[in-house]
mmCIF file of C-alpha atoms in Angstrom:
data_model
loop_
_atom_site.group_PDB
_atom_site.id
_atom_site.type_symbol
_atom_site.label_atom_id
_atom_site.label_comp_id
_atom_site.label_asym_id
_atom_site.label_seq_id
_atom_site.Cartn_x
_atom_site.Cartn_y
_atom_site.Cartn_z
ATOM 1 C CA MET A 1 123.053 107.661 97.550
ATOM 2 C CA VAL A 2 125.476 109.129 95.013
ATOM 3 C CA LYS A 3 124.720 109.947 91.372
ATOM 4 C CA PRO A 4 126.046 112.131 88.582
ATOM 5 C CA ALA A 5 124.425 115.545 88.194
ATOM 6 C CA ILE A 6 123.831 114.621 84.540
ATOM 7 C CA SER A 7 123.192 111.011 83.569
ATOM 8 C CA ALA A 8 120.634 108.620 82.159
ATOM 9 C CA SER A 9 119.251 105.279 83.318
ATOM 10 C CA ALA A 10 120.910 105.574 86.749
ATOM 11 C CA THR A 11 124.381 105.282 85.215
ATOM 12 C CA ASN A 12 127.000 105.496 87.987
ATOM 13 C CA THR A 13 124.323 105.754 90.689
ATOM 14 C CA PHE A 14 125.210 103.848 93.840
ATOM 15 C CA ARG A 15 124.537 103.652 97.549
ATOM 16 C CA ILE A 16 127.167 104.113 100.195
ATOM 17 C CA SER A 17 127.149 103.473 103.904
ATOM 18 C CA HIS A 18 128.419 105.658 106.711
ATOM 19 C CA PRO A 19 131.301 105.587 107.164
ATOM 20 C CA PRO A 20 131.900 104.837 103.493
ATOM 21 C CA LEU A 21 133.688 101.666 102.522
ATOM 22 C CA ASP A 22 137.075 102.119 100.854
ATOM 23 C CA ASP A 23 135.817 100.966 97.443
ATOM 24 C CA ALA A 24 132.806 103.336 97.584
ATOM 25 C CA GLU A 25 135.025 106.240 98.532
ATOM 26 C CA ALA A 26 137.462 105.407 95.722
ATOM 27 C CA ARG A 27 134.578 105.134 93.249
ATOM 28 C CA PHE A 28 133.252 108.526 94.311
ATOM 29 C CA GLU A 29 136.704 110.109 93.980
ATOM 30 C CA ARG A 30 137.160 108.589 90.519
ATOM 31 C CA LEU A 31 133.763 109.763 89.245
ATOM 32 C CA SER A 32 133.849 113.222 90.823
ATOM 33 C CA ALA A 33 137.204 113.938 89.171
ATOM 34 C CA HIS A 34 135.391 113.997 85.799
ATOM 35 C CA GLN A 35 131.844 115.154 86.535
ATOM 36 C CA ASP A 36 129.668 116.861 89.108
ATOM 37 C CA MET A 37 128.140 114.400 91.556
ATOM 38 C CA LEU A 38 125.069 114.662 93.770
ATOM 39 C CA VAL A 39 124.798 113.144 97.211
ATOM 40 C CA GLN A 40 121.254 112.476 98.402
ATOM 41 C CA ARG A 41 119.940 110.741 101.468
ATOM 42 C CA PHE A 42 118.592 107.343 100.453
ATOM 43 C CA LEU A 43 114.835 107.255 100.999
ATOM 44 C CA PRO A 44 113.579 103.744 101.804
ATOM 45 C CA GLU A 45 110.132 104.880 100.641
ATOM 46 C CA VAL A 46 111.403 104.579 97.056
ATOM 47 C CA SER A 47 111.897 100.835 97.526
ATOM 48 C CA ARG A 48 108.766 100.376 99.605
ATOM 49 C CA ASP A 49 106.220 102.727 97.957
ATOM 50 C CA GLY A 50 107.821 103.805 94.673
ATOM 51 C CA GLU A 51 108.931 107.037 93.047
ATOM 52 C CA TRP A 52 106.472 109.277 91.209
ATOM 53 C CA SER A 53 107.116 110.912 87.841
ATOM 54 C CA LEU A 54 104.580 113.607 86.958
ATOM 55 C CA VAL A 55 104.771 115.085 83.444
ATOM 56 C CA PHE A 56 103.665 118.622 82.573
ATOM 57 C CA PHE A 57 103.427 120.220 79.109
ATOM 58 C CA ALA A 58 103.486 124.032 78.918
ATOM 59 C CA GLY A 59 102.460 124.329 82.558
ATOM 60 C CA VAL A 60 99.596 121.826 82.389
ATOM 61 C CA PHE A 61 99.670 118.391 84.059
ATOM 62 C CA SER A 62 99.537 115.589 81.488
ATOM 63 C CA HIS A 63 100.100 112.208 83.135
ATOM 64 C CA ALA A 64 101.994 110.352 85.836
ATOM 65 C CA VAL A 65 103.636 107.029 86.543
ATOM 66 C CA LEU A 66 104.698 105.353 89.745
ATOM 67 C CA LYS A 67 108.087 103.684 89.343
ATOM 68 C CA ARG A 68 109.173 100.787 91.523
ATOM 69 C CA PRO A 69 112.539 99.043 91.683
ATOM 70 C CA GLY A 70 113.038 95.394 90.842
ATOM 71 C CA THR A 71 113.552 92.928 93.670
ATOM 72 C CA ALA A 72 117.349 92.953 93.531
ATOM 73 C CA ASP A 73 117.971 96.714 93.197
ATOM 74 C CA PHE A 74 117.092 100.090 94.698
ATOM 75 C CA ARG A 75 116.967 101.893 91.325
ATOM 76 C CA VAL A 76 113.616 102.244 89.555
ATOM 77 C CA GLN A 77 114.780 102.346 85.933
ATOM 78 C CA GLU A 78 113.237 99.699 83.705
ATOM 79 C CA GLU A 79 116.666 98.886 82.236
ATOM 80 C CA LEU A 80 117.622 97.733 85.744
ATOM 81 C CA GLY A 81 114.524 95.652 86.436
ATOM 82 C CA GLY A 82 112.233 98.443 87.647
ATOM 83 C CA ARG A 83 108.714 98.969 86.387
ATOM 84 C CA ALA A 84 106.495 101.985 85.781
ATOM 85 C CA THR A 85 102.728 101.958 86.195
ATOM 86 C CA ALA A 86 100.457 104.724 84.923
ATOM 87 C CA LEU A 87 98.471 106.085 87.860
ATOM 88 C CA THR A 88 96.485 109.183 88.741
ATOM 89 C CA PRO A 89 98.260 111.059 91.548
ATOM 90 C CA ALA A 90 96.388 112.251 94.609
ATOM 91 C CA PRO A 91 95.388 115.948 94.434
ATOM 92 C CA GLU A 92 97.912 116.968 97.114
ATOM 93 C CA LEU A 93 100.709 115.225 95.203
ATOM 94 C CA LEU A 94 99.715 116.998 92.000
ATOM 95 C CA ARG A 95 99.617 120.352 93.811
ATOM 96 C CA ALA A 96 103.104 119.817 95.246
ATOM 97 C CA ALA A 97 104.489 118.906 91.818
ATOM 98 C CA ALA A 98 102.817 121.969 90.275
ATOM 99 C CA VAL A 99 104.457 124.177 92.923
ATOM 100 C CA ALA A 100 107.829 122.714 91.944
ATOM 101 C CA THR A 101 107.220 123.561 88.273
ATOM 102 C CA GLY A 102 106.569 127.155 89.315
ATOM 103 C CA LEU A 103 110.184 127.401 90.477
ATOM 104 C CA ILE A 104 111.598 126.803 86.989
ATOM 105 C CA PRO A 105 112.877 130.054 85.483
ATOM 106 C CA GLY A 106 111.883 130.998 81.976
ATOM 107 C CA ASP A 107 109.404 129.517 79.573
ATOM 108 C CA TRP A 108 109.532 125.734 79.259
ATOM 109 C CA LEU A 109 107.713 123.229 77.052
ATOM 110 C CA TYR A 110 107.869 120.178 79.286
ATOM 111 C CA VAL A 111 109.085 119.043 82.664
ATOM 112 C CA ARG A 112 109.071 115.797 84.587
ATOM 113 C CA VAL A 113 108.771 116.122 88.354
ATOM 114 C CA ASP A 114 110.234 113.126 90.194
ATOM 115 C CA GLY A 115 109.665 112.595 93.876
ATOM 116 C CA VAL A 116 108.544 110.340 96.662
ATOM 117 C CA VAL A 117 105.986 110.637 99.444
ATOM 118 C CA VAL A 118 107.652 110.677 102.872
ATOM 119 C CA GLU A 119 105.402 110.833 105.938
ATOM 120 C CA GLY A 120 102.547 112.160 103.814
ATOM 121 C CA GLU A 121 104.589 114.927 102.143
ATOM 122 C CA PHE A 122 105.927 115.021 98.588
ATOM 123 C CA VAL A 123 109.732 115.186 98.547
ATOM 124 C CA LEU A 124 111.198 116.480 95.299
ATOM 125 C CA MET A 125 114.053 114.326 94.028
ATOM 126 C CA GLU A 126 114.562 115.697 90.517
ATOM 127 C CA LEU A 127 113.122 118.319 88.238
ATOM 128 C CA GLU A 128 113.809 116.946 84.753
ATOM 129 C CA CYS A 129 113.695 119.780 82.227
ATOM 130 C CA LEU A 130 115.834 118.032 79.606
ATOM 131 C CA GLU A 131 114.414 114.558 80.003
ATOM 132 C CA PRO A 132 114.258 112.096 77.141
ATOM 133 C CA ARG A 133 111.862 109.776 78.982
ATOM 134 C CA LEU A 134 108.369 111.248 79.298
ATOM 135 C CA TYR A 135 106.426 107.950 79.523
ATOM 136 C CA PHE A 136 104.415 108.513 76.335
ATOM 137 C CA LEU A 137 103.625 104.792 76.128
ATOM 138 C CA ASP A 138 101.962 104.871 79.543
ATOM 139 C CA ASP A 139 99.277 107.370 78.497
ATOM 140 C CA SER A 140 97.662 107.097 75.072
ATOM 141 C CA MET A 141 97.111 110.873 74.797
ATOM 142 C CA ALA A 142 100.465 112.069 76.193
ATOM 143 C CA ALA A 143 102.200 112.497 72.821
ATOM 144 C CA THR A 144 99.169 114.368 71.492
ATOM 145 C CA ARG A 145 99.203 116.743 74.474
ATOM 146 C CA CYS A 146 102.933 117.330 73.975
ATOM 147 C CA ALA A 147 102.454 118.014 70.258
ATOM 148 C CA GLU A 148 99.588 120.430 70.998
ATOM 149 C CA ALA A 149 101.748 122.302 73.523
ATOM 150 C CA LEU A 150 104.591 122.494 71.009
ATOM 151 C CA PHE A 151 102.272 123.640 68.208
ATOM 152 C CA SER A 152 100.760 126.286 70.466
ATOM 153 C CA ARG A 153 104.228 127.481 71.436
ATOM 154 C CA LEU A 154 105.372 127.672 67.797
ATOM 155 C CA LYS A 155 102.174 129.340 66.687
ATOM 156 C CA GLY A 156 102.624 131.970 69.400
ATOM 157 C CA THR A 157 106.168 132.775 68.264
ATOM 158 C CA GLY A 158 105.292 133.048 64.588
ATOM 159 C CA ALA A 159 107.543 130.095 63.705
ATOM 160 C CA HIS A 160 106.591 128.010 60.668
#
């Protein structure tokens, strides 16, 4: 799977085979001339079991969704037919995501940890520290928790 290092809604994300087809190789060359690209092994578990997004505010777990692709696509974004369902992650999944947040340097307000379970282990796919989509509509208290974390952060810095 190939995707831009910075994008939204799976823009310019595509799958390639090995060896790559001429059009896939040309597409990669065209895109990589203008932006950094990531190459990741495609995980069939995303299509079969879904991709988790776990949201943390100021180091504290808030809520999670399980994203699944639509029937005609491998991408999980709702704009492409995918769907997200609010679910409570298993404790081991939550622990693995929390470990990933511990690797982020500096002080952060929020992070979304995206990954998939492969053979019983959480595999980190993305650590979204500048993510516009935090699934506030999937948890009625998520926006409140985010606002409380922000208020606490501002109060601690003396900002008004």
